[in-house]
mmCIF file of C-alpha atoms in Angstrom:
data_model
loop_
_atom_site.group_PDB
_atom_site.id
_atom_site.type_symbol
_atom_site.label_atom_id
_atom_site.label_comp_id
_atom_site.label_asym_id
_atom_site.label_seq_id
_atom_site.Cartn_x
_atom_site.Cartn_y
_atom_site.Cartn_z
ATOM 1 C CA MET A 1 24.080 5.105 -27.675
ATOM 2 C CA ASP A 2 21.705 7.730 -29.111
ATOM 3 C CA ILE A 3 18.606 7.797 -26.925
ATOM 4 C CA GLU A 4 16.645 9.584 -29.655
ATOM 5 C CA GLN A 5 16.880 6.411 -31.737
ATOM 6 C CA ILE A 6 15.138 4.499 -28.933
ATOM 7 C CA HIS A 7 12.634 7.088 -27.750
ATOM 8 C CA ASP A 8 9.507 6.782 -29.905
ATOM 9 C CA SER A 9 6.866 9.178 -28.594
ATOM 10 C CA THR A 10 4.520 8.369 -31.493
ATOM 11 C CA SER A 11 3.553 4.975 -30.053
ATOM 12 C CA LYS A 12 1.633 4.099 -26.902
ATOM 13 C CA GLU A 13 4.630 2.209 -25.545
ATOM 14 C CA GLY A 14 6.872 5.193 -26.248
ATOM 15 C CA LEU A 15 4.931 7.780 -24.287
ATOM 16 C CA GLY A 16 6.615 9.206 -21.203
ATOM 17 C CA ALA A 17 10.099 10.303 -20.244
ATOM 18 C CA THR A 18 13.102 8.004 -20.544
ATOM 19 C CA MET A 19 14.293 7.697 -16.924
ATOM 20 C CA GLY A 20 16.130 5.647 -14.343
ATOM 21 C CA PHE A 21 19.432 5.054 -16.147
ATOM 22 C CA GLN A 22 21.721 2.746 -14.155
ATOM 23 C CA GLN A 23 24.801 0.733 -15.051
ATOM 24 C CA THR A 24 24.474 -2.960 -14.214
ATOM 25 C CA SER A 25 27.114 -5.339 -12.896
ATOM 26 C CA ASP A 26 27.919 -6.481 -16.460
ATOM 27 C CA GLY A 27 28.463 -2.910 -17.660
ATOM 28 C CA LYS A 28 25.201 -2.558 -19.545
ATOM 29 C CA ILE A 29 22.631 0.236 -19.114
ATOM 30 C CA ILE A 30 19.069 -0.268 -17.862
ATOM 31 C CA PHE A 31 16.283 2.298 -18.068
ATOM 32 C CA GLY A 32 12.562 2.565 -18.660
ATOM 33 C CA GLN A 33 9.957 4.661 -20.428
ATOM 34 C CA GLY A 34 6.186 4.527 -20.166
ATOM 35 C CA GLN A 35 5.023 0.934 -20.613
ATOM 36 C CA ARG A 36 8.438 -0.546 -21.409
ATOM 37 C CA TYR A 37 11.841 -1.097 -19.841
ATOM 38 C CA TYR A 38 15.169 -1.825 -21.499
ATOM 39 C CA LYS A 39 18.727 -3.100 -21.258
ATOM 40 C CA TYR A 40 21.269 -1.834 -23.795
ATOM 41 C CA ASP A 41 25.016 -1.678 -24.167
ATOM 42 C CA LEU A 42 26.814 1.650 -24.551
ATOM 43 C CA LEU A 43 26.975 1.212 -28.330
ATOM 44 C CA GLY A 44 23.186 1.265 -28.507
ATOM 45 C CA ARG A 45 22.706 -2.464 -29.076
ATOM 46 C CA PRO A 46 19.692 -3.961 -27.262
ATOM 47 C CA VAL A 47 20.106 -6.805 -24.792
ATOM 48 C CA TRP A 48 16.349 -6.844 -24.170
ATOM 49 C CA GLU A 49 13.313 -4.615 -24.561
ATOM 50 C CA ARG A 50 10.273 -5.568 -22.507
ATOM 51 C CA THR A 51 6.715 -4.478 -21.904
ATOM 52 C CA LEU A 52 5.676 -4.102 -18.257
ATOM 53 C CA PRO A 53 3.953 -7.197 -16.835
ATOM 54 C CA ALA A 54 0.165 -7.376 -17.066
ATOM 55 C CA LYS A 55 -1.754 -5.274 -14.518
ATOM 56 C CA PHE A 56 1.240 -2.959 -14.004
ATOM 57 C CA ALA A 57 1.661 0.315 -15.873
ATOM 58 C CA ASP A 58 3.419 3.661 -16.201
ATOM 59 C CA PHE A 59 7.079 3.119 -15.389
ATOM 60 C CA SER A 60 9.034 6.188 -14.385
ATOM 61 C CA HIS A 61 11.921 7.330 -12.197
ATOM 62 C CA GLU A 62 13.642 4.104 -11.116
ATOM 63 C CA ILE A 63 14.871 0.698 -12.204
ATOM 64 C CA ARG A 64 17.755 -0.885 -10.267
ATOM 65 C CA GLU A 65 19.618 -4.157 -10.339
ATOM 66 C CA THR A 66 19.824 -6.022 -7.024
ATOM 67 C CA THR A 67 22.795 -8.048 -5.803
ATOM 68 C CA LYS A 68 20.713 -11.156 -6.649
ATOM 69 C CA GLY A 69 20.646 -10.240 -10.329
ATOM 70 C CA THR A 70 16.977 -9.280 -10.240
ATOM 71 C CA TYR A 71 15.514 -5.847 -11.042
ATOM 72 C CA VAL A 72 13.208 -3.601 -9.030
ATOM 73 C CA LEU A 73 11.057 -1.061 -10.902
ATOM 74 C CA ARG A 74 8.768 1.764 -9.815
ATOM 75 C CA VAL A 75 5.385 1.426 -11.521
ATOM 76 C CA GLY A 76 1.674 1.947 -11.008
ATOM 77 C CA THR A 77 -1.246 -0.355 -11.722
ATOM 78 C CA SER A 78 -3.759 -0.192 -14.544
ATOM 79 C CA ASP A 79 -6.870 -1.415 -12.705
ATOM 80 C CA TYR A 80 -6.544 -1.085 -8.933
ATOM 81 C CA ARG A 81 -9.713 -1.941 -7.011
ATOM 82 C CA ARG A 82 -10.093 0.307 -3.996
ATOM 83 C CA THR A 83 -11.592 -1.061 -0.788
ATOM 84 C CA ASP A 84 -14.641 1.203 -1.150
ATOM 85 C CA GLY A 85 -15.538 -0.688 -4.331
ATOM 86 C CA LYS A 86 -16.409 2.550 -6.127
ATOM 87 C CA GLN A 87 -14.379 1.799 -9.161
ATOM 88 C CA GLN A 88 -11.146 0.394 -10.460
ATOM 89 C CA VAL A 89 -8.596 3.196 -10.749
ATOM 90 C CA ARG A 90 -5.172 3.666 -12.242
ATOM 91 C CA SER A 91 -2.813 3.921 -9.280
ATOM 92 C CA ILE A 92 -0.070 6.527 -9.496
ATOM 93 C CA ARG A 93 3.618 5.951 -8.698
ATOM 94 C CA ASP A 94 2.913 3.730 -5.682
ATOM 95 C CA HIS A 95 3.940 0.181 -6.639
ATOM 96 C CA ILE A 96 7.291 -1.588 -6.761
ATOM 97 C CA ILE A 97 7.786 -4.788 -8.725
ATOM 98 C CA GLU A 98 10.719 -7.198 -8.754
ATOM 99 C CA VAL A 99 11.403 -9.153 -11.936
ATOM 100 C CA ASN A 100 14.025 -11.735 -12.824
ATOM 101 C CA SER A 101 16.332 -11.693 -15.838
ATOM 102 C CA ASP A 102 13.556 -13.205 -17.971
ATOM 103 C CA GLY A 103 11.021 -10.553 -16.968
ATOM 104 C CA ASP A 104 8.936 -12.788 -14.689
ATOM 105 C CA VAL A 105 7.397 -11.038 -11.659
ATOM 106 C CA LEU A 106 8.894 -12.386 -8.432
ATOM 107 C CA ASP A 107 7.351 -9.976 -5.931
ATOM 108 C CA PHE A 108 5.564 -6.650 -5.634
ATOM 109 C CA TRP A 109 4.926 -3.979 -3.013
ATOM 110 C CA ASP A 110 1.571 -2.181 -2.969
ATOM 111 C CA LEU A 111 2.379 0.953 -0.983
ATOM 112 C CA GLY A 112 -1.283 1.891 -0.753
ATOM 113 C CA SER A 113 -1.843 -1.085 1.527
ATOM 114 C CA ILE A 114 1.487 -0.729 3.366
ATOM 115 C CA LEU A 115 1.540 3.012 4.115
ATOM 116 C CA ASP A 116 -1.190 5.632 4.588
ATOM 117 C CA PRO A 117 -2.463 7.141 1.309
ATOM 118 C CA TYR A 118 -4.330 9.783 3.335
ATOM 119 C CA ARG A 119 -1.336 11.307 5.114
ATOM 120 C CA ASP A 120 -1.516 14.849 3.730
ATOM 121 C CA ALA A 121 0.939 16.706 5.990
ATOM 122 C CA LEU A 122 3.354 17.468 3.153
ATOM 123 C CA LEU A 123 0.729 17.707 0.407
ATOM 124 C CA HIS A 124 -0.597 20.829 2.144
ATOM 125 C CA THR A 125 2.631 22.637 1.254
ATOM 126 C CA LEU A 126 1.980 22.164 -2.486
ATOM 127 C CA GLY A 127 -0.942 24.589 -2.289
ATOM 128 C CA ASN A 128 -4.225 24.549 -4.153
ATOM 129 C CA VAL A 129 -3.073 21.969 -6.703
ATOM 130 C CA SER A 130 -3.404 19.143 -4.157
ATOM 131 C CA ILE A 131 -6.574 17.072 -3.793
ATOM 132 C CA LEU A 132 -7.387 16.697 -0.093
ATOM 133 C CA LEU A 133 -10.317 15.307 1.868
ATOM 134 C CA PRO A 134 -13.354 17.619 1.939
ATOM 135 C CA GLU A 135 -13.298 20.396 4.504
ATOM 136 C CA GLY A 136 -14.464 19.116 7.879
ATOM 137 C CA ALA A 137 -13.642 15.467 7.184
ATOM 138 C CA ARG A 138 -11.529 13.940 9.943
ATOM 139 C CA LYS A 139 -8.974 11.391 8.741
ATOM 140 C CA THR A 140 -8.866 8.084 10.618
ATOM 141 C CA ASP A 141 -6.378 5.204 10.799
ATOM 142 C CA SER A 142 -8.684 3.103 8.574
ATOM 143 C CA LEU A 143 -8.102 3.075 4.812
ATOM 144 C CA ALA A 144 -11.694 2.003 4.129
ATOM 145 C CA GLU A 145 -13.147 4.728 6.340
ATOM 146 C CA ASN A 146 -10.967 7.391 4.728
ATOM 147 C CA GLU A 147 -12.093 6.308 1.271
ATOM 148 C CA LYS A 148 -15.699 6.821 2.362
ATOM 149 C CA LEU A 149 -14.816 10.337 3.541
ATOM 150 C CA GLU A 150 -13.877 11.333 -0.005
ATOM 151 C CA GLY A 151 -17.493 11.578 -1.094
ATOM 152 C CA GLU A 152 -18.244 11.599 -4.820
ATOM 153 C CA GLY A 153 -16.616 14.768 -6.105
ATOM 154 C CA LEU A 154 -12.842 14.234 -5.864
ATOM 155 C CA PRO A 155 -11.165 13.655 -9.255
ATOM 156 C CA PHE A 156 -8.647 10.895 -9.933
ATOM 157 C CA GLY A 157 -5.501 11.156 -12.010
ATOM 158 C CA ASP A 158 -1.820 12.054 -11.963
ATOM 159 C CA ILE A 159 -2.280 14.945 -9.567
ATOM 160 C CA PRO A 160 -0.916 15.435 -6.035
ATOM 161 C CA GLY A 161 -3.599 14.270 -3.652
ATOM 162 C CA VAL A 162 -4.686 11.799 -1.017
ATOM 163 C CA GLY A 163 -6.107 8.374 -1.798
ATOM 164 C CA ILE A 164 -5.184 5.602 -4.209
ATOM 165 C CA GLY A 165 -5.702 6.783 -7.778
ATOM 166 C CA ARG A 166 -3.881 10.066 -7.114
ATOM 167 C CA ASN A 167 -0.210 10.968 -6.663
ATOM 168 C CA TRP A 168 -0.138 10.549 -2.884
ATOM 169 C CA ALA A 169 3.286 8.840 -2.690
ATOM 170 C CA HIS A 170 5.385 9.774 -5.736
ATOM 171 C CA VAL A 171 8.071 7.128 -5.302
ATOM 172 C CA ASN A 172 11.224 8.297 -7.099
ATOM 173 C CA SER A 173 13.946 5.898 -5.930
ATOM 174 C CA ILE A 174 14.431 2.332 -4.697
ATOM 175 C CA ALA A 175 17.385 0.728 -2.932
ATOM 176 C CA HIS A 176 17.705 -3.002 -2.268
ATOM 177 C CA ASP A 177 19.325 -3.925 1.058
ATOM 178 C CA PRO A 178 21.037 -7.320 0.646
ATOM 179 C CA VAL A 179 21.517 -7.656 4.424
ATOM 180 C CA ASP A 180 17.839 -8.486 4.969
ATOM 181 C CA ASP A 181 16.511 -8.564 1.382
ATOM 182 C CA SER A 182 14.363 -5.473 2.008
ATOM 183 C CA ILE A 183 13.835 -2.304 -0.005
ATOM 184 C CA VAL A 184 14.248 1.366 0.877
ATOM 185 C CA VAL A 185 11.949 3.690 -1.050
ATOM 186 C CA SER A 186 11.948 7.445 -1.397
ATOM 187 C CA ALA A 187 8.322 8.583 -1.543
ATOM 188 C CA ARG A 188 8.576 12.289 -2.350
ATOM 189 C CA HIS A 189 5.228 13.183 -0.785
ATOM 190 C CA GLN A 190 5.758 11.066 2.362
ATOM 191 C CA GLY A 191 9.384 10.325 3.298
ATOM 192 C CA VAL A 192 11.980 7.556 3.147
ATOM 193 C CA ILE A 193 10.703 4.137 4.218
ATOM 194 C CA LYS A 194 12.303 0.713 4.651
ATOM 195 C CA ILE A 195 9.932 -2.180 3.883
ATOM 196 C CA MET A 196 10.584 -5.860 4.528
ATOM 197 C CA ARG A 197 9.694 -8.855 2.367
ATOM 198 C CA ASP A 198 6.624 -9.503 4.503
ATOM 199 C CA LYS A 199 5.460 -5.980 3.521
ATOM 200 C CA GLN A 200 5.930 -4.660 7.038
ATOM 201 C CA VAL A 201 7.516 -1.253 7.582
ATOM 202 C CA LYS A 202 10.896 -1.479 9.343
ATOM 203 C CA TRP A 203 11.473 2.271 9.797
ATOM 204 C CA ILE A 204 10.445 5.690 8.516
ATOM 205 C CA LEU A 205 12.829 8.595 7.969
ATOM 206 C CA ALA A 206 10.440 11.558 7.943
ATOM 207 C CA ASP A 207 8.876 14.156 10.200
ATOM 208 C CA PRO A 208 6.556 12.435 12.734
ATOM 209 C CA GLN A 209 3.545 14.592 11.833
ATOM 210 C CA GLY A 210 0.460 12.956 10.341
ATOM 211 C CA TRP A 211 1.256 9.234 10.455
ATOM 212 C CA THR A 212 -1.253 6.640 11.604
ATOM 213 C CA THR A 213 -0.811 5.243 15.102
ATOM 214 C CA ALA A 214 0.911 2.094 13.854
ATOM 215 C CA LEU A 215 3.241 3.879 11.431
ATOM 216 C CA ALA A 216 4.134 6.615 13.931
ATOM 217 C CA GLU A 217 5.874 3.926 15.985
ATOM 218 C CA LYS A 218 8.221 3.287 13.038
ATOM 219 C CA VAL A 219 9.476 6.893 12.735
ATOM 220 C CA LEU A 220 13.181 7.117 13.606
ATOM 221 C CA THR A 221 14.366 9.199 16.561
ATOM 222 C CA PRO A 222 17.103 11.776 15.738
ATOM 223 C CA VAL A 223 20.219 11.342 17.911
ATOM 224 C CA ASP A 224 23.723 12.782 18.214
ATOM 225 C CA ALA A 225 26.991 10.883 17.699
ATOM 226 C CA GLN A 226 26.757 9.485 21.235
ATOM 227 C CA GLY A 227 23.248 8.178 20.635
ATOM 228 C CA SER A 228 21.462 10.743 22.807
ATOM 229 C CA PRO A 229 18.111 12.033 21.491
ATOM 230 C CA LEU A 230 18.261 15.524 20.005
ATOM 231 C CA THR A 231 16.175 18.375 21.340
ATOM 232 C CA LEU A 232 13.312 19.555 19.133
ATOM 233 C CA LEU A 233 13.575 23.342 18.832
ATOM 234 C CA GLU A 234 10.721 25.839 18.678
ATOM 235 C CA ASN A 235 10.996 26.310 14.914
ATOM 236 C CA GLY A 236 10.427 22.610 14.276
ATOM 237 C CA ARG A 237 14.124 21.950 13.727
ATOM 238 C CA TYR A 238 16.429 19.859 15.889
ATOM 239 C CA ALA A 239 19.606 20.606 17.803
ATOM 240 C CA ASN A 240 23.009 19.904 16.210
ATOM 241 C CA GLY A 241 21.690 20.944 12.786
ATOM 242 C CA PHE A 242 19.747 17.722 12.205
ATOM 243 C CA ASP A 243 16.918 17.904 9.701
ATOM 244 C CA TRP A 244 14.665 15.468 7.906
ATOM 245 C CA SER A 245 14.728 15.329 4.117
ATOM 246 C CA TRP A 246 11.847 17.106 2.366
ATOM 247 C CA THR A 247 10.383 16.107 -1.051
ATOM 248 C CA GLN A 248 13.626 14.157 -1.395
ATOM 249 C CA HIS A 249 15.158 12.060 -4.170
ATOM 250 C CA THR A 250 17.641 9.149 -4.398
ATOM 251 C CA ALA A 251 17.593 7.576 -0.937
ATOM 252 C CA TRP A 252 20.370 5.083 -1.619
ATOM 253 C CA LEU A 253 22.435 2.848 0.644
ATOM 254 C CA THR A 254 26.220 3.222 0.612
ATOM 255 C CA SER A 255 29.041 0.707 1.024
ATOM 256 C CA LYS A 256 29.771 2.397 4.367
ATOM 257 C CA GLY A 257 26.440 1.213 5.752
ATOM 258 C CA THR A 258 24.910 4.686 5.644
ATOM 259 C CA LEU A 259 22.098 6.238 3.619
ATOM 260 C CA THR A 260 22.566 9.231 1.317
ATOM 261 C CA VAL A 261 19.610 11.383 0.282
ATOM 262 C CA PHE A 262 19.177 14.445 -1.906
ATOM 263 C CA ASP A 263 17.060 16.664 0.329
ATOM 264 C CA ASN A 264 15.322 18.970 -2.156
ATOM 265 C CA GLY A 265 13.820 21.148 0.571
ATOM 266 C CA TRP A 266 10.484 22.037 -1.041
ATOM 267 C CA GLY A 267 7.990 22.281 1.828
ATOM 268 C CA ARG A 268 10.754 22.198 4.439
ATOM 269 C CA ALA A 269 9.215 22.105 7.932
ATOM 270 C CA PHE A 270 5.789 22.106 6.195
ATOM 271 C CA ALA A 271 6.252 25.725 5.097
ATOM 272 C CA PRO A 272 4.191 26.952 2.116
ATOM 273 C CA THR A 273 5.942 27.246 -1.232
ATOM 274 C CA LYS A 274 8.237 30.254 -1.392
ATOM 275 C CA LEU A 275 10.328 31.568 -4.263
ATOM 276 C CA GLN A 276 13.320 32.816 -2.265
ATOM 277 C CA GLY A 277 15.190 31.861 0.886
ATOM 278 C CA ASN A 278 15.347 28.142 0.043
ATOM 279 C CA TYR A 279 18.124 25.567 0.065
ATOM 280 C CA SER A 280 18.725 21.946 -0.880
ATOM 281 C CA ARG A 281 21.163 19.499 0.678
ATOM 282 C CA ALA A 282 23.032 16.337 -0.033
ATOM 283 C CA VAL A 283 22.818 14.540 3.310
ATOM 284 C CA GLU A 284 24.159 11.317 4.814
ATOM 285 C CA TYR A 285 22.414 9.502 7.665
ATOM 286 C CA ARG A 286 23.464 6.600 9.878
ATOM 287 C CA ILE A 287 20.527 4.468 11.010
ATOM 288 C CA ASP A 288 20.528 2.135 13.994
ATOM 289 C CA GLU A 289 17.714 -0.278 13.200
ATOM 290 C CA GLU A 290 17.764 -1.987 16.591
ATOM 291 C CA ARG A 291 17.393 1.263 18.536
ATOM 292 C CA ARG A 292 15.344 2.822 15.717
ATOM 293 C CA THR A 293 17.449 5.999 15.700
ATOM 294 C CA VAL A 294 19.009 8.177 13.015
ATOM 295 C CA GLU A 295 22.166 10.289 13.145
ATOM 296 C CA GLN A 296 22.976 12.947 10.544
ATOM 297 C CA VAL A 297 26.686 12.507 9.831
ATOM 298 C CA TRP A 298 27.226 14.924 6.907
ATOM 299 C CA GLU A 299 25.487 17.505 4.761
ATOM 300 C CA TYR A 300 26.435 19.701 1.824
ATOM 301 C CA GLY A 301 24.687 22.541 -0.012
ATOM 302 C CA LYS A 302 22.794 24.343 2.724
ATOM 303 C CA ASP A 303 25.123 27.361 2.665
ATOM 304 C CA ARG A 304 24.735 27.741 -1.120
ATOM 305 C CA GLY A 305 21.108 28.771 -0.713
ATOM 306 C CA ASP A 306 18.955 29.677 -3.710
ATOM 307 C CA ASN A 307 21.863 29.365 -6.161
ATOM 308 C CA TRP A 308 21.984 25.615 -5.486
ATOM 309 C CA TYR A 309 18.328 25.003 -4.627
ATOM 310 C CA SER A 310 16.609 22.296 -6.686
ATOM 311 C CA PRO A 311 12.950 21.880 -5.702
ATOM 312 C CA ILE A 312 12.578 18.734 -7.827
ATOM 313 C CA THR A 313 14.674 15.885 -9.319
ATOM 314 C CA SER A 314 18.452 15.634 -8.491
ATOM 315 C CA VAL A 315 20.775 12.958 -7.089
ATOM 316 C CA VAL A 316 23.587 12.250 -4.640
ATOM 317 C CA GLU A 317 25.596 9.040 -4.926
ATOM 318 C CA TYR A 318 28.583 7.886 -2.882
ATOM 319 C CA ARG A 319 31.445 6.555 -5.017
ATOM 320 C CA GLU A 320 33.578 3.998 -3.175
ATOM 321 C CA ASP A 321 36.301 3.978 -5.852
ATOM 322 C CA THR A 322 37.024 7.694 -5.346
ATOM 323 C CA ASN A 323 35.672 8.113 -1.783
ATOM 324 C CA THR A 324 33.593 11.056 -2.991
ATOM 325 C CA GLN A 325 29.976 12.163 -3.159
ATOM 326 C CA VAL A 326 28.782 12.926 -6.681
ATOM 327 C CA ILE A 327 25.932 15.427 -6.468
ATOM 328 C CA TYR A 328 23.724 16.771 -9.248
ATOM 329 C CA SER A 329 21.509 19.663 -8.187
ATOM 330 C CA ALA A 330 19.413 19.312 -11.300
ATOM 331 C CA SER A 331 16.662 21.955 -11.207
ATOM 332 C CA VAL A 332 18.243 25.180 -9.976
ATOM 333 C CA ALA A 333 16.047 28.176 -10.960
ATOM 334 C CA PHE A 334 12.977 25.994 -11.575
ATOM 335 C CA LEU A 335 10.820 28.213 -9.348
ATOM 336 C CA THR A 336 11.608 31.391 -11.263
ATOM 337 C CA ARG A 337 9.578 33.272 -13.835
ATOM 338 C CA GLU A 338 11.978 32.423 -16.664
ATOM 339 C CA LYS A 339 12.387 28.727 -15.719
ATOM 340 C CA LEU A 340 15.809 28.637 -17.412
ATOM 341 C CA ILE A 341 17.335 25.812 -15.423
ATOM 342 C CA ARG A 342 20.968 26.018 -14.236
ATOM 343 C CA PRO A 343 21.971 22.542 -12.995
ATOM 344 C CA VAL A 344 25.186 22.122 -10.994
ATOM 345 C CA LEU A 345 27.210 18.881 -10.984
ATOM 346 C CA SER A 346 29.644 18.635 -8.060
ATOM 347 C CA GLU A 347 32.096 16.051 -6.760
ATOM 348 C CA VAL A 348 32.792 16.513 -3.046
ATOM 349 C CA LYS A 349 35.465 14.785 -0.974
ATOM 350 C CA TYR A 350 33.811 12.368 1.441
ATOM 351 C CA GLY A 351 32.914 13.791 4.817
ATOM 352 C CA THR A 352 34.005 17.328 3.934
ATOM 353 C CA GLN A 353 32.895 20.489 2.151
ATOM 354 C CA GLU A 354 35.800 20.311 -0.307
ATOM 355 C CA VAL A 355 34.615 20.491 -3.917
ATOM 356 C CA LEU A 356 37.031 18.553 -6.126
ATOM 357 C CA ALA A 357 35.280 19.307 -9.412
ATOM 358 C CA GLU A 358 32.191 21.250 -10.447
ATOM 359 C CA TYR A 359 30.338 21.819 -13.700
ATOM 360 C CA HIS A 360 27.606 24.380 -14.387
ATOM 361 C CA LEU A 361 25.017 23.805 -17.108
ATOM 362 C CA HIS A 362 22.650 26.363 -18.603
ATOM 363 C CA SER A 363 19.392 25.472 -20.317
ATOM 364 C CA GLN A 364 18.091 27.733 -23.078
ATOM 365 C CA GLN A 365 14.685 26.031 -23.116
ATOM 366 C CA PRO A 366 12.263 27.204 -20.394
ATOM 367 C CA GLY A 367 11.174 24.387 -18.115
ATOM 368 C CA ASN A 368 13.676 21.879 -19.519
ATOM 369 C CA VAL A 369 14.541 20.192 -16.210
ATOM 370 C CA GLY A 370 17.470 17.879 -15.550
ATOM 371 C CA TYR A 371 16.797 14.626 -13.696
ATOM 372 C CA ARG A 372 19.950 12.751 -12.697
ATOM 373 C CA ALA A 373 23.639 12.467 -13.553
ATOM 374 C CA LEU A 374 25.230 9.010 -13.723
ATOM 375 C CA VAL A 375 28.905 8.010 -13.509
ATOM 376 C CA ILE A 376 29.714 5.358 -16.130
ATOM 377 C CA ASP A 377 32.487 2.813 -15.654
ATOM 378 C CA VAL A 378 33.780 2.506 -19.211
ATOM 379 C CA ASP A 379 36.125 -0.384 -18.380
ATOM 380 C CA LYS A 380 33.175 -2.375 -17.074
ATOM 381 C CA ALA A 381 31.135 -1.540 -20.177
ATOM 382 C CA PHE A 382 33.710 -2.952 -22.580
#
């Protein structure tokens, strides 16, 4: 399959990056781009090509098949009416839709009404590029009141910033949990959140700072292997090496009942952007939903420091057939003057630091960033 034969950047429907490649249960490949999403076989033959449903727009990052045979996609909306009634805006990377095999919409999640679009704790770390409430404005727990605090001068658009109509969430992955038919989303600018079918938040895997009163009650408590709460240290870290994931990607459930996350580490502990002394991690968590606790059971990459640090993109995926973690640190050297990316693809034996295979890539085009790596089951495909 030659993606260049599918990617047509000269048309409205073809604008945007081709993203979210996943292999489905029948061996085919699904992905999306701009205003369309697709299913192809590995020989490049289309199964279907579809335009996003009306009112939804701007696919990117993620499309996944559920165990029910449906598909969940990360989108925005083309005409979102805010509660302040100022105007209808184009919402940015903050909606999830579920469609059936015919493309009919079965359900959707409006994260702007589920979470807090004005939580800016992590946005502060992105520096002057972020759009925040005017100086002196005091955020409340009310969405409507916070919208009024914006005033008239804040621009809308695909820019990091608070409020619907800006990139306040930046959802980059979705996982469907068949146990309770819920979804787990990775919102890069907020954290990892599990949301039920009734649109209620089940838990939040993120630093407790900045959440509304109601959402703060959903933040998981870090514990050790015996279930005892971990001590919060003076530097904002926890005992036993536990850490949250920061500006993370690919929060996916595993067949072991755990959650793996690529912890990019940009803005770690709410620190300002720095060009050296950083690290990324592949990390595995075990969550006890009844006790609302989280245990960190494994991590990899911290000791590799800047040479393995990917501030954006990247993936970790547990492979049951090989009992390994496949990790793609996709944007190494992104925060350098040259921006000549050096991605690293590693396969690590489960639960260890043992690297079974590793591949180093070198981009010759400045700023040409990798996104994900995907293992293809060829037998399933044919």
